Short mmCIF file of C-alpha atoms and ligand atoms in Angstrom, two decimals:
data_model
loop_
_atom_site.label_atom_id
_atom_site.label_comp_id
_atom_site.label_asym_id
_atom_site.label_seq_id
_atom_site.Cartn_x
_atom_site.Cartn_y
_atom_site.Cartn_z
CA MET A 1 18.83 18.93 5.39
CA PRO A 2 19.10 15.11 7.32
CA ARG A 3 21.93 13.59 6.54
CA VAL A 4 21.32 10.39 4.12
CA VAL A 5 23.23 7.69 4.05
CA PRO A 6 23.30 4.00 1.45
CA VAL A 7 23.57 1.11 2.81
CA GLU A 8 24.09 -2.36 0.98
CA ARG A 9 20.86 -3.80 1.43
CA ASP A 10 21.83 -6.99 1.91
CA ALA A 11 24.83 -6.50 3.39
CA PRO A 12 23.35 -4.06 6.28
CA ALA A 13 25.74 -3.61 9.18
CA GLY A 14 28.76 -1.51 8.93
CA ARG A 15 29.62 1.76 10.36
CA ALA A 16 26.20 3.65 8.70
CA VAL A 17 24.50 0.99 11.03
CA THR A 18 25.99 1.50 13.83
CA GLU A 19 26.07 5.35 14.03
CA ALA A 20 22.49 4.95 13.53
CA ALA A 21 22.49 2.95 16.57
CA GLU A 22 23.71 5.79 18.36
CA ALA A 23 21.79 8.53 17.43
CA LEU A 24 19.10 6.31 18.95
CA ARG A 25 20.55 5.84 22.04
CA ALA A 26 21.10 9.30 22.37
CA GLY A 27 17.89 10.04 21.70
CA ARG A 28 17.28 11.24 18.26
CA LEU A 29 15.10 10.35 15.35
CA VAL A 30 16.43 7.46 12.35
CA ALA A 31 14.43 6.36 9.42
CA LEU A 32 15.10 3.33 8.53
CA PRO A 33 13.83 1.24 5.47
CA THR A 34 11.94 -1.64 6.10
CA GLU A 35 9.88 -3.76 3.25
CA THR A 36 6.58 -2.13 3.83
CA VAL A 37 7.29 1.34 3.64
CA TYR A 38 10.39 4.07 5.36
CA GLY A 39 9.42 4.05 9.55
CA LEU A 40 10.32 7.36 11.64
CA GLY A 41 12.22 5.18 14.57
CA ALA A 42 13.04 5.95 18.34
CA ARG A 43 14.69 4.06 21.30
CA ALA A 44 11.59 2.28 21.95
CA PHE A 45 12.05 2.91 25.99
CA ASP A 46 12.80 6.71 25.09
CA GLU A 47 9.94 8.45 26.33
CA ARG A 48 11.07 11.85 25.38
CA ALA A 49 11.75 10.33 21.92
CA ILE A 50 9.40 8.90 21.87
CA ALA A 51 7.48 12.90 21.92
CA LEU A 52 10.20 13.67 19.48
CA VAL A 53 7.95 11.24 17.05
CA PHE A 54 4.97 12.64 17.49
CA ALA A 55 6.13 15.86 16.90
CA ALA A 56 7.98 15.75 14.03
CA LYS A 57 4.91 13.80 12.41
CA GLY A 58 2.84 16.29 13.61
CA ARG A 59 0.39 13.45 14.32
CA PRO A 60 -2.00 13.19 17.44
CA THR A 61 -0.32 12.05 21.03
CA HIS A 62 -3.63 9.14 20.47
CA HIS A 63 -2.51 7.17 17.74
CA PRO A 64 -0.28 4.59 18.83
CA LEU A 65 3.32 3.62 17.42
CA ILE A 66 4.71 0.39 16.54
CA LEU A 67 7.12 -0.76 18.41
CA HIS A 68 9.74 -3.57 15.76
CA VAL A 69 11.44 -6.17 17.09
CA LEU A 70 13.71 -8.82 15.61
CA ASP A 71 11.82 -11.81 16.48
CA GLU A 72 8.77 -13.32 18.75
CA ARG A 73 11.22 -14.08 21.39
CA GLN A 74 11.57 -9.48 22.44
CA ALA A 75 8.64 -9.11 20.99
CA ARG A 76 6.37 -11.42 23.65
CA GLU A 77 8.94 -9.12 26.37
CA LEU A 78 6.56 -6.48 25.36
CA ALA A 79 3.15 -8.07 26.13
CA ALA A 80 1.26 -8.69 29.43
CA ARG A 81 -0.09 -11.38 27.51
CA TRP A 82 1.35 -13.76 23.97
CA PRO A 83 -2.42 -15.58 23.37
CA ASP A 84 -1.86 -18.77 21.15
CA ALA A 85 -2.98 -16.54 18.00
CA ALA A 86 -0.22 -13.94 18.47
CA SER A 87 1.82 -17.38 18.12
CA ARG A 88 0.77 -18.68 15.04
CA LEU A 89 0.56 -15.84 13.10
CA ALA A 90 4.20 -14.39 14.66
CA GLY A 91 4.98 -18.43 13.21
CA ALA A 92 3.66 -18.06 9.99
CA PHE A 93 4.65 -14.41 9.24
CA TRP A 94 7.77 -13.02 10.46
CA PRO A 95 9.94 -11.87 10.40
CA GLY A 96 7.65 -10.32 7.06
CA PRO A 97 5.02 -7.36 7.15
CA LEU A 98 2.45 -8.72 9.93
CA THR A 99 1.94 -6.13 12.68
CA LEU A 100 0.36 -7.83 15.93
CA VAL A 101 -2.61 -5.61 18.80
CA VAL A 102 -1.48 -7.19 22.08
CA ASP A 103 -1.71 -7.03 25.85
CA ARG A 104 0.77 -4.02 26.72
CA ALA A 105 3.16 -5.10 29.13
CA ALA A 106 3.70 -3.03 32.60
CA HIS A 107 7.27 -1.95 31.57
CA VAL A 108 6.53 -0.09 28.26
CA PRO A 109 5.52 3.05 28.19
CA ALA A 110 2.10 4.31 27.85
CA SER A 111 3.15 7.03 25.17
CA VAL A 112 4.45 4.56 22.42
CA ALA A 113 1.09 2.42 23.06
CA GLY A 114 -0.87 6.52 22.17
CA GLY A 115 -1.75 5.97 26.33
CA GLY A 116 -4.39 3.02 25.31
CA ALA A 117 -3.56 -0.73 26.91
CA SER A 118 -2.37 -2.15 23.92
CA ILE A 119 0.54 -2.22 22.05
CA ALA A 120 1.80 -3.22 18.15
CA VAL A 121 5.10 -5.40 16.97
CA ARG A 122 6.02 -6.38 14.22
CA ALA A 123 9.20 -8.25 13.23
CA PRO A 124 9.96 -6.70 9.47
CA ALA A 125 12.25 -9.15 7.13
CA HIS A 126 14.27 -6.08 5.71
CA PRO A 127 17.51 -7.01 6.41
CA VAL A 128 18.24 -2.76 7.28
CA ALA A 129 16.19 -2.94 9.56
CA ARG A 130 17.24 -5.94 11.36
CA ALA A 131 20.61 -4.88 12.04
CA LEU A 132 19.48 -1.87 12.97
CA ILE A 133 17.53 -3.77 15.92
CA ALA A 134 19.87 -6.28 16.92
CA ALA A 135 22.75 -3.48 17.18
CA LEU A 136 20.74 -1.01 19.22
CA GLY A 137 19.51 -4.50 20.96
CA GLU A 138 16.05 -2.85 22.36
CA PRO A 139 12.55 -2.72 19.88
CA ILE A 140 12.47 0.47 17.97
CA ALA A 141 9.31 2.19 18.08
CA ALA A 142 8.43 3.41 14.46
CA PRO A 143 5.71 5.05 13.11
CA SER A 144 5.08 5.40 9.05
CA ALA A 145 8.19 8.44 8.18
CA ASN A 146 5.78 10.99 6.50
CA ARG A 147 3.83 13.87 8.32
CA TYR A 148 0.32 12.69 9.78
CA GLN A 149 -2.11 12.20 7.37
CA GLY A 150 -0.07 12.12 4.43
CA LEU A 151 1.76 10.00 1.91
CA SER A 152 3.53 6.33 3.35
CA PRO A 153 6.88 7.44 2.31
CA THR A 154 8.81 4.57 0.14
CA ALA A 155 12.42 5.57 -0.75
CA ALA A 156 14.20 7.86 1.50
CA SER A 157 13.51 10.99 -1.15
CA HIS A 158 10.51 10.61 0.52
CA VAL A 159 11.41 11.15 4.10
CA VAL A 160 13.55 13.75 3.33
CA ARG A 161 11.06 16.00 1.19
CA GLN A 162 8.45 15.31 3.83
CA LEU A 163 10.20 15.75 7.81
CA GLY A 164 13.48 17.61 6.77
CA ASP A 165 15.64 17.97 9.85
CA ALA A 166 13.21 16.76 11.64
CA VAL A 167 15.06 13.28 11.82
CA ASP A 168 18.57 13.74 12.45
CA LEU A 169 19.47 10.41 9.71
CA VAL A 170 18.16 8.84 7.14
CA LEU A 171 19.49 4.98 6.59
CA ASP A 172 18.80 4.55 2.48
CA GLY A 173 17.90 1.37 1.72
CA GLY A 174 16.47 1.93 -1.85
CA PRO A 175 12.92 1.11 -2.72
CA CYS A 176 10.66 -0.95 -0.11
CA SER A 177 9.77 -3.90 -1.64
CA ALA A 178 6.22 -4.17 -0.35
CA GLY A 179 5.51 -0.28 -1.32
CA ILE A 180 2.02 -0.77 1.02
CA GLU A 181 1.77 -0.72 4.92
CA SER A 182 1.92 -3.77 7.39
CA THR A 183 -1.34 -5.76 7.59
CA VAL A 184 -2.70 -4.75 11.55
CA VAL A 185 -3.87 -7.59 13.16
CA ASP A 186 -5.94 -7.37 16.80
CA VAL A 187 -5.16 -11.26 18.02
CA ARG A 188 -6.58 -10.19 22.01
CA GLY A 189 -10.36 -11.04 21.88
CA PRO A 190 -11.69 -15.12 21.09
CA THR A 191 -11.47 -13.77 17.14
CA ALA A 192 -8.05 -12.75 15.67
CA ARG A 193 -9.59 -9.13 13.67
CA VAL A 194 -8.04 -7.18 11.00
CA LEU A 195 -7.90 -3.39 12.10
CA ARG A 196 -6.05 -1.99 9.14
CA PRO A 197 -5.05 -4.24 6.01
CA GLY A 198 -2.28 -4.10 4.09
CA ALA A 199 0.94 -6.48 2.65
CA VAL A 200 -0.18 -9.41 4.46
CA GLY A 201 -3.80 -10.69 2.50
CA LEU A 202 -7.09 -11.62 4.38
CA ASP A 203 -7.16 -15.11 2.75
CA ALA A 204 -3.65 -15.79 3.77
CA LEU A 205 -4.53 -14.90 7.56
CA ARG A 206 -7.05 -17.62 7.97
CA ARG A 207 -4.67 -20.01 6.26
CA VAL A 208 -3.29 -19.82 9.60
CA LEU A 209 -6.05 -19.39 12.02
CA GLY A 210 -9.54 -20.55 10.43
CA ALA A 211 -11.46 -17.38 11.14
CA VAL A 212 -10.69 -14.06 10.47
CA GLU A 213 -12.68 -10.95 11.53
CA ALA A 214 -11.95 -7.85 8.56
CA ARG A 215 -15.13 -5.65 9.02
CA ILE A 216 -13.08 -2.58 8.05
CA GLU A 217 -14.82 0.92 8.73
CA ARG A 218 -14.95 2.55 5.27
CA ALA A 219 -13.32 5.77 5.84
CA GLY A 220 -15.99 8.68 6.63
CA ALA A 221 -18.28 6.40 9.25
CA GLU A 222 -19.62 7.39 11.68
CA GLU A 223 -18.87 4.12 13.83
CA PRO A 224 -16.24 3.80 16.94
CA ARG A 225 -12.89 3.55 16.02
CA ALA A 226 -11.96 0.15 16.45
CA ALA A 227 -7.87 1.09 15.50
CA PRO A 228 -6.97 4.86 16.81
CA GLY A 229 -5.06 6.23 13.74
CA MET A 230 -6.95 5.34 11.49
CA ASP A 231 -8.92 8.28 10.29
CA ALA A 232 -11.28 8.32 7.17
CA ARG A 233 -8.44 11.12 5.58
CA HIS A 234 -4.70 8.66 5.55
CA TYR A 235 -2.67 8.23 3.08
CA ALA A 236 -2.63 11.01 0.79
CA PRO A 237 -1.08 13.02 -1.57
CA ARG A 238 -1.01 16.94 -1.47
CA ALA A 239 -3.15 17.72 -4.75
CA PRO A 240 -6.93 16.20 -3.74
CA LEU A 241 -7.27 12.82 -5.49
CA HIS A 242 -10.51 11.89 -7.56
CA LEU A 243 -11.08 7.96 -7.29
CA VAL A 244 -13.29 6.95 -10.35
CA ALA A 245 -15.01 3.47 -10.87
CA GLY A 246 -15.25 2.19 -14.43
CA GLY A 247 -12.19 2.07 -17.25
CA PRO A 248 -9.59 4.38 -18.27
CA GLU A 249 -12.20 6.55 -20.21
CA LEU A 250 -13.92 6.64 -17.38
CA ALA A 251 -11.23 8.11 -15.05
CA SER A 252 -9.35 10.26 -18.44
CA ARG A 253 -12.97 11.97 -19.12
CA ALA A 254 -13.28 12.67 -15.28
CA ALA A 255 -8.77 14.20 -15.60
CA ARG A 256 -9.58 16.22 -19.10
CA SER A 257 -13.29 18.11 -16.76
CA LEU A 258 -10.36 18.88 -13.65
CA ALA A 259 -8.09 20.10 -16.85
CA SER A 260 -8.95 22.84 -17.47
CA GLY A 261 -7.49 25.69 -18.42
CA ASP A 262 -3.96 25.58 -16.90
CA ARG A 263 -4.53 22.88 -14.51
CA ARG A 264 -2.76 20.05 -15.00
CA VAL A 265 -3.85 16.49 -13.38
CA GLY A 266 -2.45 13.49 -12.72
CA VAL A 267 -4.33 10.52 -13.80
CA VAL A 268 -2.93 6.52 -12.54
CA LEU A 269 -4.43 4.08 -14.95
CA CYS A 270 -4.42 0.44 -13.57
CA GLY A 271 -3.60 -2.01 -16.44
CA ALA A 272 -4.89 -0.22 -19.13
CA SER A 273 -3.38 2.05 -21.63
CA ALA A 274 -4.43 5.69 -22.72
CA ALA A 275 -3.40 8.62 -25.43
CA PRO A 276 -0.75 11.00 -24.07
CA GLU A 277 -3.05 14.51 -23.96
CA PRO A 278 -1.76 18.31 -23.14
CA ARG A 279 -2.05 19.09 -19.73
CA LEU A 280 -2.74 14.88 -18.60
CA LEU A 281 -0.19 13.40 -16.83
CA LEU A 282 -0.18 10.05 -17.04
CA ARG A 283 1.19 6.62 -15.54
CA VAL A 284 -0.14 3.11 -15.94
CA LEU A 285 0.67 0.36 -12.52
CA PRO A 286 0.36 -2.90 -13.33
CA ALA A 287 -2.80 -4.79 -13.37
CA GLU A 288 -1.61 -6.88 -10.12
CA PRO A 289 -1.63 -6.22 -6.91
CA ALA A 290 1.41 -6.73 -5.37
CA PRO A 291 3.26 -4.94 -8.53
CA TYR A 292 1.09 -2.23 -8.28
CA ALA A 293 1.32 -2.04 -4.11
CA ARG A 294 4.42 -1.29 -4.50
CA LEU A 295 4.43 1.30 -7.37
CA LEU A 296 2.47 3.54 -6.32
CA TYR A 297 3.09 5.92 -3.35
CA GLY A 298 5.86 6.57 -5.98
CA THR A 299 4.00 7.44 -8.39
CA LEU A 300 2.41 9.64 -5.87
CA HIS A 301 5.10 11.30 -4.95
CA ASP A 302 6.49 11.91 -8.21
CA LEU A 303 3.22 13.61 -9.17
CA ASP A 304 2.90 15.75 -6.61
CA GLU A 305 6.42 16.73 -6.95
CA SER A 306 5.62 17.51 -11.16
CA GLY A 307 2.72 19.91 -9.11
CA VAL A 308 -0.18 18.55 -11.14
CA ASP A 309 -3.37 19.82 -9.55
CA ALA A 310 -5.18 16.71 -8.96
CA ILE A 311 -4.95 13.20 -9.57
CA VAL A 312 -7.41 11.26 -10.78
CA VAL A 313 -6.98 7.40 -10.10
CA GLN A 314 -8.42 5.14 -11.70
CA ALA A 315 -10.17 2.26 -9.06
CA VAL A 316 -8.54 -0.66 -8.53
CA PRO A 317 -10.82 -3.97 -9.26
CA GLY A 318 -13.19 -6.09 -6.19
CA GLY A 319 -11.50 -8.97 -3.82
CA ASP A 320 -9.83 -9.72 -0.84
CA ALA A 321 -5.57 -9.36 -3.56
CA TRP A 322 -6.66 -5.12 -3.84
CA TRP A 323 -8.00 -5.02 -0.26
CA ALA A 324 -5.57 -3.03 1.13
CA VAL A 325 -4.76 -0.82 -1.86
CA ALA A 326 -8.44 -0.50 -2.13
CA ASP A 327 -8.50 0.66 1.49
CA ARG A 328 -5.36 3.11 0.84
CA LEU A 329 -7.12 4.93 -2.45
CA ARG A 330 -10.32 5.53 -0.22
CA ARG A 331 -8.80 6.98 2.73
CA ALA A 332 -6.35 9.25 0.00
CA ALA A 333 -9.63 10.66 -2.03
CA ALA A 334 -11.67 11.03 1.37
CA ALA A 335 -12.16 15.13 2.01
CA PRO A 336 -9.63 16.97 4.58
O1 TXA B 401 4.28 -1.15 7.77
C1 TXA B 401 4.23 -0.99 9.25
O2 TXA B 401 3.20 -1.11 9.73
C2 TXA B 401 5.14 0.75 9.05
C3 TXA B 401 6.53 0.24 9.12
C4 TXA B 401 7.23 1.01 9.51
O3 TXA B 401 6.18 -1.38 10.16
N1 TXA B 401 4.36 1.35 10.05
C5 TXA B 401 2.92 1.85 10.17
O4 TXA B 401 2.98 2.82 10.85
O5 TXA B 401 2.30 2.10 8.81
P1 TXA B 401 1.86 4.12 11.06
O6 TXA B 401 2.09 4.21 12.89
O7 TXA B 401 1.67 5.03 10.01
O8 TXA B 401 0.67 2.69 11.36
C6 TXA B 401 0.26 2.15 12.11
C7 TXA B 401 -1.34 1.59 12.84
C8 TXA B 401 -1.81 3.24 13.26
O9 TXA B 401 -2.58 4.03 12.29
C9 TXA B 401 -2.80 2.51 14.01
O10 TXA B 401 -4.21 1.83 13.51
C10 TXA B 401 -1.82 1.06 14.50
O11 TXA B 401 -1.48 0.72 12.94
N2 TXA B 401 -1.63 0.36 15.75
C11 TXA B 401 -0.86 0.81 16.09
N3 TXA B 401 -1.07 0.46 17.26
C12 TXA B 401 -2.31 0.21 17.78
C13 TXA B 401 -2.91 -0.03 18.78
N4 TXA B 401 -1.95 -0.67 20.41
N5 TXA B 401 -4.14 -0.81 18.42
C14 TXA B 401 -4.35 -0.85 18.17
N6 TXA B 401 -4.05 -0.50 15.81
C15 TXA B 401 -2.26 -0.09 16.57
MG1 MG B 402 1.05 5.66 8.60
#
């Protein structure tokens, strides 16, 4: 099992972070907390370490990684071109849960970018992530620290459970505050385009840029993929996840029909409560999108851990505020 070292969120500088930076320098993998989810970090310019990241996740090598930087200045060094929209978005949301897709500078290894001509960059807000980037003095490539298509980790224990010895060291900075991945925005074209909805909402992006395109492929749609890595099935727990539209009664009824014999079923409701029933493991998440997002992955991890045979999730409301959560639930429910 990897070493798990607690790091105080608000006083991260110290031995643990120094050791983690040394491990990265030596070509090893370090899991780090960010405000969105935990990342599986490697030195961005170390192609052997990058290969280890893909292997640890079981991820196809054409799925690009996000480069984590301290600030816009460090991001610009990785880009062949830094559009005005990138400056405006970085100014408004960095450090924070926003990832920008820009043209890749020639000195950035193609393998980090999944072989493509663009790269994704983000300056995370989490003090532990920032302290680690600062201690290394270089960008850290870090996808979410889960197995390919699996549930993203929002706690150190989730990382250990999924990746085990593939990671050398896990910096435990406690639970992630946003709990859902960053918003990915392509700023290379004339109009910025959301490739993955996330912790920064569409309204917030539009307040800064004006026009922003937001047509996301539906899970299962037969369209060419705008964002490599945005597979129909993604963010999925081990147990099959069923998304049920309508109120809590419909979700409970669906769960009951799946819970025949000795099968146990998890039920995740949105804001509404329901009476306890045998064979149903009931979880109630808040009716507001931000607190819901913060708790969602942890809840699904817990249900998986308790060994349920299926998970029924009551669909969340529509609208921009719920966009990212609805996207994740749809992908988690997509057939393998
Ligand atoms: O919140 C997050 O973004 C977390 C934390 C650790 O920073 N990271 C994360 O990384 O979610 P990952 O690799 O699991 O997802 C990154 C997604 C990819 O699935 C892909 O859709 C998009 O970002 N992406 C990365 N590089 C891209 C590129 N060059 N062009 C288009 N999309 C890209
Ligand atoms: Mg991921």
